[in-house]
mmCIF file of C-alpha atoms in Angstrom:
data_model
loop_
_atom_site.group_PDB
_atom_site.id
_atom_site.type_symbol
_atom_site.label_atom_id
_atom_site.label_comp_id
_atom_site.label_asym_id
_atom_site.label_seq_id
_atom_site.Cartn_x
_atom_site.Cartn_y
_atom_site.Cartn_z
ATOM 1 C CA MET A 1 86.799 88.389 42.608
ATOM 2 C CA ASN A 2 87.169 92.230 42.915
ATOM 3 C CA ARG A 3 88.338 94.197 45.665
ATOM 4 C CA PHE A 4 88.505 97.582 46.437
ATOM 5 C CA HIS A 5 89.790 97.939 50.128
ATOM 6 C CA GLY A 6 88.792 100.723 52.453
ATOM 7 C CA GLN A 7 87.397 100.602 56.516
ATOM 8 C CA ASP A 8 84.355 102.284 56.368
ATOM 9 C CA LEU A 9 82.775 100.834 52.643
ATOM 10 C CA HIS A 10 84.964 98.528 50.661
ATOM 11 C CA LEU A 11 83.725 96.453 47.105
ATOM 12 C CA TYR A 12 84.300 92.443 48.003
ATOM 13 C CA GLU A 13 83.079 90.938 44.694
ATOM 14 C CA SER A 14 80.727 92.363 41.719
ATOM 15 C CA GLY A 15 78.892 89.894 39.096
ATOM 16 C CA PHE A 16 76.076 88.688 36.818
ATOM 17 C CA GLU A 17 74.561 85.211 35.927
ATOM 18 C CA VAL A 18 71.862 84.136 34.094
ATOM 19 C CA CYS A 19 70.700 81.763 35.237
ATOM 20 C CA GLN A 20 69.488 77.761 33.843
ATOM 21 C CA PRO A 21 65.526 75.729 34.763
ATOM 22 C CA ASP A 22 67.771 73.893 36.414
ATOM 23 C CA LYS A 23 70.120 76.089 38.404
ATOM 24 C CA PRO A 24 70.194 73.871 42.053
ATOM 25 C CA PHE A 25 69.804 75.347 45.078
ATOM 26 C CA GLU A 26 72.305 77.652 46.810
ATOM 27 C CA PHE A 27 73.710 77.824 50.131
ATOM 28 C CA ILE A 28 76.755 80.057 50.044
ATOM 29 C CA PRO A 29 78.241 81.117 54.145
ATOM 30 C CA ILE A 30 79.792 84.444 53.265
ATOM 31 C CA ASP A 31 81.308 86.937 56.008
ATOM 32 C CA TYR A 32 79.819 90.186 53.886
ATOM 33 C CA PHE A 33 76.903 91.089 52.909
ATOM 34 C CA LEU A 34 75.634 90.557 49.833
ATOM 35 C CA LEU A 35 73.603 91.848 47.239
ATOM 36 C CA HIS A 36 71.636 91.237 44.144
ATOM 37 C CA TYR A 37 69.595 92.683 41.583
ATOM 38 C CA CYS A 38 67.048 90.890 39.784
ATOM 39 C CA VAL A 39 66.970 92.095 35.933
ATOM 40 C CA SER A 40 64.961 89.821 34.278
ATOM 41 C CA GLY A 41 62.704 86.563 35.847
ATOM 42 C CA GLU A 42 62.105 84.209 38.772
ATOM 43 C CA GLY A 43 63.416 82.806 41.602
ATOM 44 C CA PHE A 44 62.765 82.390 45.349
ATOM 45 C CA LEU A 45 65.520 82.610 48.316
ATOM 46 C CA THR A 46 65.193 82.155 51.939
ATOM 47 C CA LEU A 47 66.851 84.049 54.504
ATOM 48 C CA HIS A 48 66.862 82.696 58.596
ATOM 49 C CA ASN A 49 63.109 80.724 57.545
ATOM 50 C CA ASP A 50 61.434 83.395 55.585
ATOM 51 C CA GLN A 51 60.467 82.640 51.303
ATOM 52 C CA ARG A 52 60.540 85.631 49.537
ATOM 53 C CA HIS A 53 59.075 85.365 46.248
ATOM 54 C CA ILE A 54 61.398 87.349 43.959
ATOM 55 C CA THR A 55 61.103 89.186 40.837
ATOM 56 C CA ALA A 56 62.281 91.527 38.212
ATOM 57 C CA GLY A 57 63.125 94.908 40.279
ATOM 58 C CA ASP A 58 63.311 93.498 43.358
ATOM 59 C CA ILE A 59 66.769 93.542 45.335
ATOM 60 C CA PHE A 60 67.734 90.983 48.315
ATOM 61 C CA LEU A 61 70.208 91.006 50.800
ATOM 62 C CA ILE A 62 72.356 87.949 52.166
ATOM 63 C CA LEU A 63 72.985 89.155 55.190
ATOM 64 C CA PRO A 64 76.507 87.987 56.557
ATOM 65 C CA ASN A 65 76.957 84.016 58.452
ATOM 66 C CA THR A 66 73.359 84.024 57.958
ATOM 67 C CA ALA A 67 71.332 80.377 56.771
ATOM 68 C CA ASN A 68 70.349 81.567 53.153
ATOM 69 C CA LYS A 69 69.593 79.829 49.310
ATOM 70 C CA TYR A 70 67.736 81.241 46.701
ATOM 71 C CA TYR A 71 67.089 79.208 43.278
ATOM 72 C CA PRO A 72 65.354 80.295 39.892
ATOM 73 C CA LEU A 73 62.263 79.355 39.424
ATOM 74 C CA PRO A 74 61.836 77.019 36.438
ATOM 75 C CA GLU A 75 59.573 78.169 34.372
ATOM 76 C CA ASN A 76 60.958 81.825 34.439
ATOM 77 C CA PRO A 77 64.314 81.841 35.675
ATOM 78 C CA TRP A 78 65.891 84.469 36.705
ATOM 79 C CA SER A 79 68.661 86.870 35.940
ATOM 80 C CA TYR A 80 70.806 88.673 38.308
ATOM 81 C CA ARG A 81 73.407 91.056 39.079
ATOM 82 C CA TRP A 82 75.393 91.017 42.415
ATOM 83 C CA VAL A 83 77.380 93.190 44.351
ATOM 84 C CA GLY A 84 79.390 92.066 47.595
ATOM 85 C CA VAL A 85 80.322 94.756 50.532
ATOM 86 C CA LYS A 86 82.274 95.180 53.443
ATOM 87 C CA GLY A 87 83.179 97.653 55.713
ATOM 88 C CA SER A 88 82.808 99.285 59.000
ATOM 89 C CA MET A 89 78.960 101.302 58.017
ATOM 90 C CA VAL A 90 77.844 99.049 55.463
ATOM 91 C CA LYS A 91 75.232 98.244 58.354
ATOM 92 C CA SER A 92 74.138 101.357 59.124
ATOM 93 C CA ILE A 93 73.953 102.149 55.449
ATOM 94 C CA LEU A 94 72.042 99.543 54.229
ATOM 95 C CA GLU A 95 69.458 99.829 57.426
ATOM 96 C CA GLU A 96 68.945 103.739 55.777
ATOM 97 C CA CYS A 97 68.561 102.551 52.757
ATOM 98 C CA GLY A 98 65.621 100.253 54.184
ATOM 99 C CA PHE A 99 67.438 97.277 54.840
ATOM 100 C CA SER A 100 67.000 95.162 57.768
ATOM 101 C CA TYR A 101 66.543 91.197 59.377
ATOM 102 C CA ASP A 102 63.063 91.606 58.238
ATOM 103 C CA ASN A 103 63.047 93.512 55.490
ATOM 104 C CA PHE A 104 65.977 92.244 53.301
ATOM 105 C CA VAL A 105 64.232 92.889 50.282
ATOM 106 C CA LEU A 106 63.226 95.841 48.404
ATOM 107 C CA HIS A 107 62.077 96.933 45.188
ATOM 108 C CA TYR A 108 62.943 99.776 42.471
ATOM 109 C CA ASP A 109 61.074 99.754 39.125
ATOM 110 C CA LYS A 110 61.442 103.937 39.067
ATOM 111 C CA ASP A 111 63.959 103.865 36.030
ATOM 112 C CA ASP A 112 67.073 102.008 35.266
ATOM 113 C CA THR A 113 69.348 103.821 37.955
ATOM 114 C CA VAL A 114 69.820 101.061 39.761
ATOM 115 C CA LEU A 115 70.166 98.216 37.034
ATOM 116 C CA ARG A 116 72.842 100.707 35.506
ATOM 117 C CA CYS A 117 74.603 101.335 38.602
ATOM 118 C CA PHE A 118 75.081 97.707 39.171
ATOM 119 C CA GLN A 119 76.423 97.346 34.940
ATOM 120 C CA GLN A 120 79.035 99.927 35.828
ATOM 121 C CA ILE A 121 80.017 98.730 39.152
ATOM 122 C CA TYR A 122 80.621 95.906 37.321
ATOM 123 C CA GLU A 123 82.682 97.120 34.346
ATOM 124 C CA ARG A 124 84.259 99.521 36.404
ATOM 125 C CA CYS A 125 85.983 96.548 38.596
ATOM 126 C CA THR A 126 86.686 94.532 35.502
ATOM 127 C CA LYS A 127 89.108 97.086 34.150
ATOM 128 C CA SER A 128 90.520 98.320 37.402
ATOM 129 C CA ASP A 129 89.283 101.751 38.203
ATOM 130 C CA TYR A 130 87.719 101.018 41.615
ATOM 131 C CA TYR A 131 87.741 104.470 42.311
ATOM 132 C CA THR A 132 84.895 104.751 39.838
ATOM 133 C CA ALA A 133 83.254 101.670 41.082
ATOM 134 C CA LEU A 134 82.430 102.969 44.267
ATOM 135 C CA GLY A 135 81.411 105.844 42.838
ATOM 136 C CA TYR A 136 78.867 104.148 41.318
ATOM 137 C CA LEU A 137 77.748 102.027 44.424
ATOM 138 C CA TYR A 138 77.318 105.133 46.289
ATOM 139 C CA GLN A 139 74.891 106.410 43.820
ATOM 140 C CA PHE A 140 72.817 103.087 44.357
ATOM 141 C CA PHE A 141 72.643 103.604 47.423
ATOM 142 C CA GLY A 142 71.896 107.540 47.459
ATOM 143 C CA THR A 143 69.005 106.265 45.001
ATOM 144 C CA LEU A 144 67.437 104.216 47.868
ATOM 145 C CA THR A 145 68.058 105.856 50.662
ATOM 146 C CA GLU A 146 65.787 109.085 48.404
ATOM 147 C CA LYS A 147 63.244 106.464 47.965
ATOM 148 C CA GLU A 148 63.182 105.385 51.581
ATOM 149 C CA ASN A 149 62.805 109.166 52.381
ATOM 150 C CA SER A 150 60.171 109.849 50.059
ATOM 151 C CA ILE A 151 58.184 107.252 51.769
ATOM 152 C CA LEU A 152 57.037 109.080 54.952
ATOM 153 C CA LEU A 153 57.194 112.629 53.062
ATOM 154 C CA GLU A 154 52.996 112.448 53.401
ATOM 155 C CA SER A 155 50.872 113.840 56.330
ATOM 156 C CA GLU A 156 50.966 112.723 59.656
ATOM 157 C CA THR A 157 47.304 112.052 60.160
ATOM 158 C CA VAL A 158 48.049 110.478 56.387
ATOM 159 C CA HIS A 159 50.422 108.081 57.777
ATOM 160 C CA ARG A 160 48.437 107.263 61.058
ATOM 161 C CA GLN A 161 44.859 106.407 59.217
ATOM 162 C CA ARG A 162 47.279 103.907 57.833
ATOM 163 C CA LEU A 163 48.779 102.008 60.363
ATOM 164 C CA GLU A 164 45.233 102.336 62.621
ATOM 165 C CA LYS A 165 43.507 100.477 59.361
ATOM 166 C CA MET A 166 47.152 97.954 59.477
ATOM 167 C CA ILE A 167 46.329 97.398 62.981
ATOM 168 C CA LYS A 168 42.204 96.617 62.841
ATOM 169 C CA TYR A 169 43.655 93.860 59.976
ATOM 170 C CA ILE A 170 46.210 92.563 62.465
ATOM 171 C CA TYR A 171 43.139 92.306 65.207
ATOM 172 C CA ALA A 172 40.726 90.529 62.717
ATOM 173 C CA GLN A 173 42.802 88.549 61.269
ATOM 174 C CA TYR A 174 45.679 87.003 63.612
ATOM 175 C CA THR A 175 43.908 83.572 63.592
ATOM 176 C CA ASN A 176 44.636 83.203 59.794
ATOM 177 C CA ASP A 177 47.984 82.591 58.020
ATOM 178 C CA ILE A 178 49.155 86.184 57.907
ATOM 179 C CA SER A 179 52.456 88.299 57.280
ATOM 180 C CA VAL A 180 53.261 91.914 56.169
ATOM 181 C CA GLN A 181 52.949 90.541 52.147
ATOM 182 C CA SER A 182 49.646 89.838 52.795
ATOM 183 C CA MET A 183 49.329 93.777 54.263
ATOM 184 C CA ALA A 184 51.347 94.819 51.346
ATOM 185 C CA ASP A 185 48.368 93.085 49.230
ATOM 186 C CA GLU A 186 45.569 93.742 50.937
ATOM 187 C CA PHE A 187 46.408 97.978 51.351
ATOM 188 C CA ASN A 188 48.787 98.106 47.866
ATOM 189 C CA PHE A 189 51.037 99.310 49.929
ATOM 190 C CA ASP A 190 54.968 98.662 49.623
ATOM 191 C CA ARG A 191 56.197 96.282 52.049
ATOM 192 C CA THR A 192 59.287 99.218 53.127
ATOM 193 C CA TYR A 193 56.521 101.408 53.872
ATOM 194 C CA ILE A 194 54.812 98.847 55.868
ATOM 195 C CA TYR A 195 57.922 98.257 58.073
ATOM 196 C CA LYS A 196 59.190 102.136 58.143
ATOM 197 C CA LEU A 197 55.994 103.162 59.077
ATOM 198 C CA PHE A 198 55.511 100.335 62.459
ATOM 199 C CA LYS A 199 59.137 100.766 63.396
ATOM 200 C CA LYS A 200 58.163 104.998 63.159
ATOM 201 C CA GLU A 201 55.548 104.765 65.063
ATOM 202 C CA MET A 202 54.941 101.897 67.707
ATOM 203 C CA GLY A 203 59.088 101.350 67.691
ATOM 204 C CA ILE A 204 59.325 97.293 66.562
ATOM 205 C CA SER A 205 59.036 95.654 63.156
ATOM 206 C CA PRO A 206 55.130 94.843 61.947
ATOM 207 C CA LYS A 207 56.289 91.540 61.638
ATOM 208 C CA GLN A 208 57.076 91.575 65.347
ATOM 209 C CA TYR A 209 54.207 93.400 66.577
ATOM 210 C CA LEU A 210 51.704 91.209 65.360
ATOM 211 C CA LEU A 211 53.997 88.323 66.835
ATOM 212 C CA ASN A 212 53.400 89.677 70.732
ATOM 213 C CA PHE A 213 49.533 90.129 69.680
ATOM 214 C CA ARG A 214 49.129 86.936 68.688
ATOM 215 C CA ILE A 215 50.999 85.573 72.021
ATOM 216 C CA GLU A 216 48.987 88.455 74.131
ATOM 217 C CA LYS A 217 46.010 85.937 72.824
ATOM 218 C CA ALA A 218 47.585 82.922 74.099
ATOM 219 C CA CYS A 219 48.015 84.557 77.214
ATOM 220 C CA ASP A 220 44.814 85.034 77.758
ATOM 221 C CA LEU A 221 43.738 81.958 76.615
ATOM 222 C CA LEU A 222 45.658 80.223 78.542
ATOM 223 C CA CYS A 223 44.343 81.498 81.554
ATOM 224 C CA LYS A 224 40.419 81.633 79.912
ATOM 225 C CA SER A 225 39.421 78.509 78.341
ATOM 226 C CA HIS A 226 39.493 75.283 77.967
ATOM 227 C CA MET A 227 41.432 74.576 75.174
ATOM 228 C CA SER A 228 44.575 72.341 75.088
ATOM 229 C CA VAL A 229 48.317 74.358 74.943
ATOM 230 C CA THR A 230 48.209 73.316 71.451
ATOM 231 C CA GLU A 231 45.037 74.007 70.258
ATOM 232 C CA ILE A 232 45.294 77.684 71.480
ATOM 233 C CA GLY A 233 48.719 78.267 69.753
ATOM 234 C CA TYR A 234 46.826 76.505 65.993
ATOM 235 C CA ALA A 235 43.985 79.505 67.706
ATOM 236 C CA VAL A 236 46.006 82.332 67.688
ATOM 237 C CA GLY A 237 47.932 81.764 64.063
ATOM 238 C CA PHE A 238 50.885 79.484 64.676
ATOM 239 C CA ASN A 239 51.344 76.597 62.104
ATOM 240 C CA SER A 240 53.116 74.278 63.965
ATOM 241 C CA PHE A 241 53.459 73.189 68.016
ATOM 242 C CA SER A 242 56.849 73.839 68.256
ATOM 243 C CA CYS A 243 56.773 76.957 66.647
ATOM 244 C CA PHE A 244 53.947 78.512 68.999
ATOM 245 C CA SER A 245 56.180 77.047 72.056
ATOM 246 C CA LYS A 246 59.665 78.901 70.988
ATOM 247 C CA GLN A 247 58.068 82.236 70.031
ATOM 248 C CA PHE A 248 55.947 81.838 73.292
ATOM 249 C CA CYS A 249 59.499 80.643 75.926
ATOM 250 C CA LEU A 250 61.481 83.738 73.958
ATOM 251 C CA LYS A 251 58.547 86.551 75.112
ATOM 252 C CA LYS A 252 57.398 85.082 78.433
ATOM 253 C CA GLY A 253 60.490 82.977 79.398
ATOM 254 C CA THR A 254 58.703 80.145 80.642
ATOM 255 C CA SER A 255 56.548 77.498 78.792
ATOM 256 C CA PRO A 256 53.025 77.661 77.689
ATOM 257 C CA MET A 257 51.958 75.051 80.185
ATOM 258 C CA LYS A 258 54.350 76.183 83.251
ATOM 259 C CA TYR A 259 52.575 80.357 82.372
ATOM 260 C CA ARG A 260 49.141 77.976 82.827
ATOM 261 C CA LYS A 261 49.859 76.179 85.577
ATOM 262 C CA GLN A 262 50.252 79.404 87.006
ATOM 263 C CA PHE A 263 46.165 80.376 86.758
ATOM 264 C CA ILE A 264 44.602 76.669 87.970
ATOM 265 C CA LYS A 265 43.859 76.413 91.825
#
């Protein structure tokens, strides 16, 4: 383990691994931010019950004190490099890069800059050259923020038109098992671009927008239809009644059944 201490930002650890096909699930409770860069192969990451398929060029973030598990695809096991960071400025720096609670996987395949930064951080740390290692960490962050800043450089009209298309997609498909990834696939947009666009124009993430829309549709059905509460949950796109009930309570402060009773004479 390599450490370079600083109040705002410091390196906590760095390393790399070429995984075997039978490598088991990993669950590592940590109190720092852990960044992985997938160099080759494939694997899966689950963070707060959200599973992502990871491929070469993906950078994924494991948040402090967050349940997580990740493992290689046996047919094409991944290799990856990682860097652990701590400090008072880390959260805001990562947000500038495009990371968030909902958006914890980014992709970079423009050139080998990210790979080189991860390699140099590790090599410099093994030589106790921590200042240079920290410099490469800043270069890594700079590369991602430059990519993120370039995402929204097109005209406001273009972004608005794209946002309208995605909102129409949600209106038409909310009853199905859709996600940010399905929108990315449908419109050939980067997940991060979609996240940034919704946050900028709507003030919330696309995942939250979809959830809010489903809850409002459920409210309408609870008031006006004779469908059972369970049927309504499935009808607005939830894959289980427990998930529907939990999210409804969080949004409305009451259960779907109690909400419905307000409108029964």
